[in-house]
Structures are given as C-alpha cells and as structure tokens.
Amino acid sequence: MYFVKGIRITLLVTVLALVLGVILGVLVAIIRSAHDQQPVKKRGIVLRLLNGLCKVYLTVIRGTPMMVQLLIMWFVIWAGARATDGNLIRCAVISFGINSGAYVAEIVRSGIMSIDKGQMEAGRSLGLNYVSTMRFVIIPQAFKNVLPALGNELITLLKETSIVTVIGLKDLTKGAMIVQANTYQAFVPFIAIAVIYLALVMLLSWLLGRMERRLRQSDIR
C-alpha cells in the first residue's frame, strides 16, 4: 500500500508540475522571443522590463539545485504551514512547476525561433494580431518541433520528484524508505521502486513515441 499511494502522489506531482511548468515556460518563451524578434528601437520599456525579469528567473532557477529550491519553498516560504499531505503536495507542485518552467521556456523559445519569419508575416497579413498569430500559427508549429525535448523534460521531472522525501511527502521513494525502516531490508524495496520508475519511464517513452508518429503522419497527409 505504501507503493500504491507513493505512485499516485508521484504521478500527481509530476502531472500538475508539468502543467504549471508548460504555462510558465510558454509565457516566458513568448516574452523572450518577442523581445529578440523586435528591432531595438521598437522594444518598449514594458517589454524590456519583462524580458529582464524573465532572464533573472531563468538564471536563478537554472543556476540553483532543485533540492535547494524545494527546501527554500517549504522551510522558508511555507515556514508556518502544517505538514499535511495537501500542503506538501501543493508545495512540491509549485516548486517543481517553477523549476520545470525555466527549462520548458528555453525549449519552447528554441521552437519559436525555428519557425520561419514568413509564418508570422502571413498571420499578420490575414488580419491577426501578434497574440493571435502566436496562438494559432506559431505555437502549434513550435510544439511539434520541440515535442521530443518536452518529452525528455517530462521523464526528467518524473524522476526528480523522488527528492520530495526531504520535506516528508510520502511519494514512491518515501514508501520504500518506510518499508526498509520497518523490515530492516533494503534490497527488495529499493530494487522494487527502481523497477517501478523504469516501467513508468518506458510507458511514457512509448506514449510519446506514438504521439510523435501521429504528428509525422498528419504532416505527410
């Protein structure tokens, strides 16, 4: 039962953190790409300020360990919170979402920059504004290009959630530690969670592979 509950919490934190990370990453990627694509003279103060904030966010998050960010989130920012499952899960989701968003931002930005400038000009010529062109023309094409990289980020995020044990969240790894503490045997529980993580990663890789093949088939059609 420790493993069953641990798998549920691990997957919950991974999925919610990925959703938060994609939202943050897309917003940061749009701001940074808009800043880079605009001529210097047309970059307004607001755009420059937002781009500067995004650069600080990327530098801080990518330059510090995930475990340190999680510890700061729980023991500093959430210092007065009760150690309930709900609070621990919310803390983990926010921490991993913010961390994942920094990496997703650079992935999506590279996808946006890979789209030919003619696509933006075509969208604007049809009467779409910048936001609508990004939403309906640029972003869908960019996601196709960066889907493998986003899949790798999802797999990395799934494995990184094992460090939530440091704040006491009973995920899959914590379940194995509890079993080991009760039975005084380390081989079976730790080998078991290694096999479970491997199975989850293989399942995700298979699903992502199928998605990529379908996207390639739709391009051919």
C-alpha positions as MATLAB code, in Angstrom:
seq = 'MYFVKGIRITLLVTVLALVLGVILGVLVAIIRSAHDQQPVKKRGIVLRLLNGLCKVYLTVIRGTPMMVQLLIMWFVIWAGARATDGNLIRCAVISFGINSGAYVAEIVRSGIMSIDKGQMEAGRSLGLNYVSTMRFVIIPQAFKNVLPALGNELITLLKETSIVTVIGLKDLTKGAMIVQANTYQAFVPFIAIAVIYLALVMLLSWLLGRMERRLRQSDIR';
ca = [
       0.000    0.000    0.000;
       2.951    2.332    0.571;
       3.989    1.798   -3.044;
       0.450    2.249   -4.393;
      -0.012    5.538   -2.541;
       3.509    6.587   -3.495;
       2.867    6.020   -7.208;
      -0.316    8.087   -7.005;
       1.443   11.004   -5.321;
       4.448   10.787   -7.663;
       2.251   10.904  -10.768;
       0.047   13.658   -9.309;
       3.013   15.903   -8.533;
       4.585   15.183  -11.929;
       1.471   15.941  -13.989;
       0.463   19.093  -12.091;
       4.043   20.397  -12.046;
       4.359   19.783  -15.787;
       1.122   21.706  -16.471;
       2.359   24.625  -14.365;
       5.796   24.415  -15.972;
       4.375   24.460  -19.512;
       2.200   27.501  -18.736;
       5.118   29.409  -17.217;
       7.502   28.228  -19.907;
       5.260   29.298  -22.794;
       4.691   32.746  -21.273;
       8.413   33.289  -20.702;
       9.257   31.952  -24.165;
       6.759   34.312  -25.837;
       8.118   37.317  -23.947;
      11.741   36.475  -24.718;
      11.121   35.665  -28.375;
       9.038   38.826  -28.806;
      11.914   40.840  -27.341;
      14.516   39.168  -29.553;
      12.450   39.478  -32.744;
      11.639   43.149  -32.293;
      14.079   45.754  -33.634;
      15.980   47.532  -30.878;
      14.202   50.837  -31.491;
      10.748   49.215  -31.185;
      11.401   47.493  -27.871;
       9.252   49.325  -25.355;
      10.070   49.800  -21.693;
       7.477   47.232  -20.629;
       8.878   44.572  -22.974;
      12.424   45.274  -21.835;
      11.377   45.069  -18.177;
       9.520   41.778  -18.698;
      12.455   40.346  -20.629;
      14.807   41.352  -17.805;
      12.579   39.669  -15.223;
      12.462   36.528  -17.365;
      16.259   36.470  -17.623;
      16.583   36.771  -13.832;
      14.059   33.960  -13.374;
      15.894   31.684  -15.809;
      19.298   32.459  -14.308;
      18.234   31.843  -10.702;
      16.181   28.707  -11.318;
      18.630   27.051  -13.714;
      21.608   28.044  -11.569;
      20.461   26.518   -8.277;
      19.790   22.836   -7.387;
      16.219   21.583   -7.411;
      16.536   20.226   -3.886;
      17.644   23.614   -2.559;
      14.659   25.281   -4.248;
      12.319   22.716   -2.673;
      13.829   23.228    0.774;
      13.524   27.016    0.455;
       9.915   26.714   -0.691;
       8.889   24.537    2.267;
      11.101   25.664    5.152;
      11.329   29.386    4.264;
       8.359   30.487    2.151;
       5.900   27.957    3.665;
       7.536   28.066    7.108;
       4.259   28.389    9.018;
       2.315   25.760    7.079;
       1.193   22.492    8.661;
       2.839   19.369    7.312;
      -0.329   17.865    5.815;
      -0.398   15.872    2.593;
      -2.294   18.667    0.846;
       0.191   21.377    1.805;
       3.174   19.172    0.977;
       1.738   18.292   -2.435;
       0.972   21.948   -3.230;
       4.476   22.963   -2.161;
       6.040   20.240   -4.317;
       3.893   21.095   -7.346;
       4.755   24.791   -7.155;
       8.471   24.103   -6.639;
       8.761   21.605   -9.468;
       6.480   23.678  -11.707;
       8.628   26.777  -11.294;
      11.782   24.748  -11.883;
      10.371   22.966  -14.932;
       9.077   26.251  -16.361;
      12.620   27.582  -16.702;
      13.691   24.625  -18.840;
      10.434   24.488  -20.806;
      10.839   28.203  -21.583;
      14.143   27.656  -23.366;
      12.798   24.582  -25.149;
       9.720   26.427  -26.424;
      11.733   29.546  -27.275;
      14.040   27.469  -29.468;
      10.960   26.040  -31.168;
       9.508   29.501  -31.766;
      12.780   30.815  -33.147;
      12.969   27.834  -35.518;
       9.715   28.852  -37.249;
      10.254   30.843  -40.422;
       9.535   34.566  -40.078;
       7.225   34.302  -43.057;
       4.719   32.452  -40.861;
       4.374   35.480  -38.601;
       4.104   37.814  -41.594;
       1.465   35.564  -43.160;
      -0.612   35.590  -39.991;
      -0.383   39.362  -39.647;
      -1.303   39.827  -43.308;
      -4.512   37.864  -42.659;
      -5.533   40.413  -40.037;
      -4.417   38.537  -36.912;
      -2.711   40.494  -34.169;
       0.561   39.350  -32.597;
      -1.079   37.332  -29.805;
      -3.496   35.552  -32.153;
      -0.724   34.761  -34.625;
       1.398   33.265  -31.852;
      -1.559   31.270  -30.529;
      -2.933   29.856  -33.774;
       0.085   29.807  -36.117;
       3.457   29.877  -34.370;
       2.939   27.968  -31.094;
       1.293   24.862  -32.656;
       4.171   24.513  -35.128;
       6.742   25.145  -32.400;
       5.263   22.433  -30.179;
       5.602   19.900  -32.982;
       9.283   20.753  -33.301;
      10.041   20.585  -29.574;
       7.833   17.631  -28.601;
      10.803   15.224  -28.141;
      12.549   17.736  -25.868;
       9.352   18.283  -23.877;
       9.025   14.517  -23.540;
      12.522   14.335  -22.103;
      11.607   17.101  -19.649;
       8.556   15.095  -18.521;
      10.689   11.994  -17.935;
      13.309   14.016  -16.055;
      10.596   15.634  -13.953;
       9.116   12.237  -13.061;
      12.470   11.002  -11.766;
      13.323   14.253   -9.978;
      10.139   14.075   -7.879;
      11.887   11.414   -5.796;
      13.561   14.203   -3.807;
      10.242   15.297   -2.254;
      11.169   12.915    0.560;
      13.302   15.731    2.016;
      10.149   17.624    3.039;
       8.342   14.492    4.228;
       5.972   13.856    1.319;
       5.148   10.145    1.091;
       5.885    9.519   -2.558;
       7.191    6.304   -4.087;
      10.717    6.745   -2.728;
       9.456    7.610    0.751;
       7.295    4.498    0.696;
      10.352    2.353    0.003;
      12.227    4.072    2.844;
       9.362    3.334    5.251;
       9.295   -0.329    4.200;
      13.068   -0.528    4.625;
      12.841    1.034    8.098;
      10.125   -1.425    9.177;
      11.681   -4.596    7.727;
      15.395   -3.706    8.044;
      15.808   -4.940    4.467;
      16.932   -2.525    1.761;
      17.300   -4.764   -1.277;
      13.668   -5.580   -2.034;
      12.031   -2.143   -1.510;
      14.690   -0.119   -3.323;
      15.010   -2.552   -6.226;
      11.213   -2.583   -6.417;
      10.910    1.204   -6.788;
      13.748    1.202   -9.328;
      11.740   -1.275  -11.410;
       8.562    0.825  -10.969;
      10.321    4.029  -12.060;
      11.794    2.198  -15.044;
       8.363    0.866  -16.022;
       6.826    4.350  -15.768;
       9.600    5.869  -17.888;
       9.251    3.139  -20.521;
       5.469    3.696  -20.623;
       5.910    7.451  -21.057;
       8.540    6.920  -23.764;
       6.168    4.609  -25.637;
       3.282    7.086  -25.419;
       5.492    9.956  -26.582;
       6.774    7.840  -29.460;
       3.224    7.128  -30.602;
       2.364   10.821  -30.382;
       5.380   11.764  -32.488;
       4.470    9.175  -35.133;
       0.915   10.515  -35.338;
       2.173   14.056  -35.752;
       4.509   12.952  -38.539;
       1.628   11.154  -40.269;
      -0.529   14.283  -40.058;
       2.295   16.299  -41.664;
       2.512   13.796  -44.530;
      -1.243   13.961  -45.120;
];
